Coordinates of N, CA and C in Angstrom, one line a residue:
M36 N -13.5 0.5 25.8 CA -13.0 0.6 26.6 C -12.2 0.8 27.2
L37 N -12.0 -0.5 27.8 CA -10.0 -1.2 27.7 C -9.8 -1.0 26.3
A38 N -9.9 -1.2 25.6 CA -9.2 -0.8 24.4 C -8.8 0.4 24.0
T39 N -9.3 0.9 24.2 CA -9.2 2.1 24.1 C -8.0 3.3 25.0
G40 N -8.3 2.3 26.2 CA -6.7 2.4 27.0 C -5.8 2.0 26.9
A41 N -5.8 1.2 26.0 CA -4.4 0.1 26.0 C -3.8 1.0 25.2
A42 N -4.6 1.3 23.6 CA -4.2 2.1 22.4 C -3.4 3.2 23.2
L43 N -3.9 4.3 24.1 CA -3.4 5.4 24.0 C -2.6 4.8 25.4
A44 N -1.8 4.1 26.1 CA -1.1 3.1 26.2 C 0.2 3.2 25.9
G45 N -0.3 1.9 25.1 CA 0.8 2.2 24.1 C 1.6 3.1 23.1
A46 N 0.2 4.0 22.3 CA 1.3 5.2 22.5 C 1.9 6.2 22.5
Q47 N 1.6 6.1 24.0 CA 1.9 7.2 24.6 C 3.5 6.6 24.5
E48 N 3.6 5.8 24.5 CA 5.6 5.1 24.6 C 5.8 6.2 23.2
L49 N 4.8 6.7 22.1 CA 6.4 7.5 21.3 C 6.1 8.7 21.2
G50 N 5.0 9.3 22.3 CA 4.6 11.1 22.1 C 3.4 11.0 23.5
D51 N 2.5 12.2 23.1 CA 2.0 12.1 23.9 C 0.6 12.6 22.9
V52 N -0.3 11.2 23.0 CA -1.6 11.7 21.9 C -2.4 12.6 22.6
R53 N -2.5 13.2 23.6 CA -3.2 14.2 23.8 C -2.6 15.1 23.1
Q54 N -1.9 16.1 22.7 CA -0.4 17.3 22.2 C -1.0 16.4 20.9
G55 N -1.1 15.3 20.6 CA -1.1 15.2 18.8 C -2.6 15.3 18.5
L56 N -4.0 15.1 19.2 CA -4.9 15.5 18.7 C -4.7 17.1 18.8
A57 N -4.4 17.7 19.7 CA -4.5 18.6 20.0 C -3.7 19.5 18.3
Y58 N -2.9 18.9 18.2 CA -2.2 19.6 17.3 C -2.6 19.2 15.7
A59 N -3.5 18.0 15.7 CA -3.9 17.8 14.8 C -5.1 18.5 13.9
R60 N -5.6 18.5 15.8 CA -6.9 19.8 15.3 C -6.3 21.1 14.4
K61 N -5.9 21.9 15.1 CA -4.8 23.1 14.9 C -4.9 23.0 13.3
V62 N -4.2 21.6 13.0 CA -3.3 22.1 11.3 C -3.9 21.6 10.3
C63 N -4.0 19.9 10.7 CA -4.6 19.4 10.2 C -5.5 18.6 9.8
A64 N -7.0 19.3 10.7 CA -8.2 19.0 10.1 C -9.0 19.8 9.5
E65 N -7.8 21.4 8.9 CA -8.6 21.5 7.7 C -8.8 21.0 6.1
C66 N -8.1 19.1 5.9 CA -7.9 19.0 5.0 C -8.4 17.4 5.3
H67 N -7.2 16.9 6.8 CA -7.9 15.9 6.9 C -9.1 15.4 8.5
A68 N -9.8 14.0 8.0 CA -10.9 13.5 9.5 C -9.4 13.3 10.7
V69 N -9.7 13.7 10.9 CA -8.6 13.7 12.4 C -9.2 13.0 14.0
V70 N -10.5 12.5 13.7 CA -10.9 11.8 15.0 C -12.2 10.9 14.2
P71 N -12.4 10.0 15.2 CA -13.0 9.1 13.8 C -14.6 9.4 14.8
S72 N -14.8 10.2 15.0 CA -16.5 10.0 14.9 C -16.5 10.6 13.0
Q73 N -15.1 11.2 12.8 CA -15.7 12.5 11.2 C -16.1 11.8 10.3
L74 N -17.2 11.7 9.8 CA -17.2 9.9 8.3 C -15.9 10.8 7.5
A75 N -15.6 12.1 6.9 CA -15.1 11.9 6.0 C -14.2 13.4 6.1
S76 N -12.9 13.1 5.3 CA -12.3 14.3 5.3 C -12.5 15.1 4.7
P77 N -12.5 16.2 5.3 CA -13.1 17.9 4.3 C -12.5 17.4 2.6
N78 N -11.4 17.3 2.2 CA -10.6 17.1 1.3 C -10.8 15.5 1.6
P79 N -11.7 15.5 0.0 CA -12.3 13.9 -0.4 C -10.3 13.5 -0.8
D80 N -9.8 13.6 -0.9 CA -7.9 13.3 -1.5 C -7.4 12.9 -0.1
A81 N -7.8 14.1 0.9 CA -6.5 13.5 1.9 C -7.6 12.3 2.3
P82 N -6.8 11.3 3.6 CA -7.7 10.5 4.1 C -7.4 10.8 5.2
S83 N -8.7 9.9 6.1 CA -8.2 10.2 7.6 C -7.2 10.0 8.5
F84 N -7.9 10.2 10.0 CA -6.0 9.5 10.4 C -6.4 8.3 10.7
A85 N -7.7 7.5 11.3 CA -8.4 6.1 11.3 C -8.0 4.8 10.4
S86 N -8.3 5.4 9.2 CA -7.6 5.3 7.5 C -5.8 5.1 7.9
V87 N -5.7 6.0 8.1 CA -4.3 5.9 8.6 C -3.6 4.4 9.0
A88 N -4.2 4.8 10.2 CA -4.1 4.3 11.4 C -3.5 2.3 11.0
N89 N -5.0 1.9 10.3 CA -5.6 1.1 9.9 C -5.0 0.6 8.9
T90 N -4.2 1.2 8.3 CA -3.7 0.9 7.0 C -2.5 -0.6 7.6
P91 N -3.0 -1.3 6.9 CA -1.9 -2.9 6.8 C -0.7 -2.5 6.9
G92 N 0.3 -2.7 7.8 CA 2.1 -2.5 7.5 C 1.7 -0.7 8.4
M93 N 1.4 -0.1 8.6 CA 1.4 1.1 9.0 C 2.1 0.3 10.1
T94 N 3.6 1.8 10.7 CA 4.6 1.6 12.1 C 4.9 2.9 12.0
A95 N 5.5 3.1 13.3 CA 5.2 4.6 13.8 C 7.0 4.9 12.4
T96 N 7.5 4.1 12.2 CA 8.4 4.2 11.7 C 8.1 4.7 10.4
A97 N 6.7 4.1 9.8 CA 6.5 4.3 8.7 C 6.1 6.0 8.4
L98 N 5.3 5.7 10.1 CA 4.5 7.4 9.9 C 5.5 8.6 10.3
H99 N 6.6 8.4 10.8 CA 7.7 9.2 11.2 C 8.1 10.0 9.5
V100 N 8.4 8.4 8.7 CA 9.5 9.0 7.6 C 7.8 9.7 6.8
W101 N 6.7 9.2 6.5 CA 6.1 10.8 5.9 C 6.0 11.6 6.8
L102 N 6.0 12.3 7.4 CA 5.5 13.2 8.4 C 6.8 14.0 8.4
H103 N 7.9 13.8 7.7 CA 9.5 14.0 7.7 C 9.5 14.6 5.9
T104 N 8.8 14.0 5.6 CA 9.0 14.0 3.7 C 7.6 14.9 3.4
S105 N 8.2 15.6 2.4 CA 7.3 16.4 2.1 C 6.2 15.9 0.4
H106 N 5.4 16.9 0.8 CA 4.3 15.7 0.1 C 4.0 16.4 -1.2
P107 N 4.1 17.0 -2.8 CA 3.6 17.7 -3.3 C 2.2 18.1 -3.5
T108 N 0.8 17.4 -2.8 CA -0.8 18.1 -2.7 C -0.8 18.3 -0.5
M109 N 0.1 18.5 -0.4 CA 0.2 19.2 1.3 C 1.2 20.0 1.4
P110 N 0.6 20.7 2.3 CA 1.6 22.0 2.7 C 3.0 21.7 3.3
N111 N 4.1 22.5 2.4 CA 5.5 21.7 3.8 C 5.6 22.0 4.9
L112 N 4.9 21.8 5.9 CA 5.2 21.1 7.2 C 6.3 21.2 7.4
I113 N 7.2 21.7 8.9 CA 8.3 21.6 9.3 C 8.0 21.2 10.7
L114 N 7.8 20.1 10.9 CA 7.6 20.0 12.3 C 8.9 19.7 12.9
E115 N 8.7 19.9 15.2 CA 9.5 19.8 15.4 C 9.4 18.8 16.3
P116 N 10.9 17.8 16.5 CA 10.0 16.0 16.4 C 9.3 15.7 18.0
D117 N 9.8 16.7 18.7 CA 8.1 16.1 19.2 C 6.9 16.0 19.7
T118 N 6.8 17.4 18.1 CA 5.7 17.4 17.4 C 5.0 16.2 16.8
V119 N 6.0 15.9 16.0 CA 5.8 14.1 14.9 C 5.8 12.8 16.0
D120 N 6.8 12.9 16.7 CA 6.0 11.7 18.3 C 4.8 11.6 18.8
D121 N 4.5 13.2 19.1 CA 2.9 13.0 19.4 C 1.5 13.1 18.4
V122 N 2.0 13.1 17.0 CA 1.6 12.9 15.6 C 1.3 12.0 16.2
V123 N 2.0 11.7 15.7 CA 2.1 9.4 15.2 C 1.3 8.8 16.3
A124 N 1.7 8.8 18.1 CA 1.3 8.5 18.7 C -0.3 8.4 18.7
Y125 N -0.9 9.9 18.9 CA -2.0 9.6 18.7 C -2.2 9.0 16.9
I126 N -2.1 8.9 15.9 CA -2.4 8.3 15.0 C -2.4 6.9 15.7
L127 N -2.0 6.3 15.4 CA -1.4 5.3 16.0 C -2.6 4.6 17.7
S128 N -3.1 5.8 17.8 CA -3.6 5.4 19.2 C -5.2 5.5 18.4
L129 N -5.5 5.5 17.1 CA -6.7 5.1 16.2 C -7.3 4.0 16.1
R130 N -6.0 2.9 16.2 CA -5.8 1.8 15.6 C -6.8 0.9 15.9
R131 N -7.8 -0.2 15.1 CA -8.7 -0.9 16.0 C -8.1 -1.9 16.2
K132 N -9.1 -2.8 17.5 CA -7.8 -4.5 18.0 C -8.2 -4.5 16.9
R133 N -7.3 -5.8 16.4 CA -7.5 -7.2 14.7 C -8.1 -8.7 15.7

């Protein structure tokens, strides 16, 4: 539990983890597994947020760039900067301690 709290605290420096989760559940969950308890994404081609968070070398900067870039297989979402910060904070809160 302490590791989760530490991850949340570190990620909250970027944005609001809870707001990021709320946004992800509302907008992203149609395709992505957004919570760790989901065994698979609804769309098999969409990575889970936990797998994104635990991709070697994944950084807040990389996630910001990815969320601001349109992708052919994703809806063209235009997110407010605060929303991007919140989603990035949430995704990074899913990192496993190594």
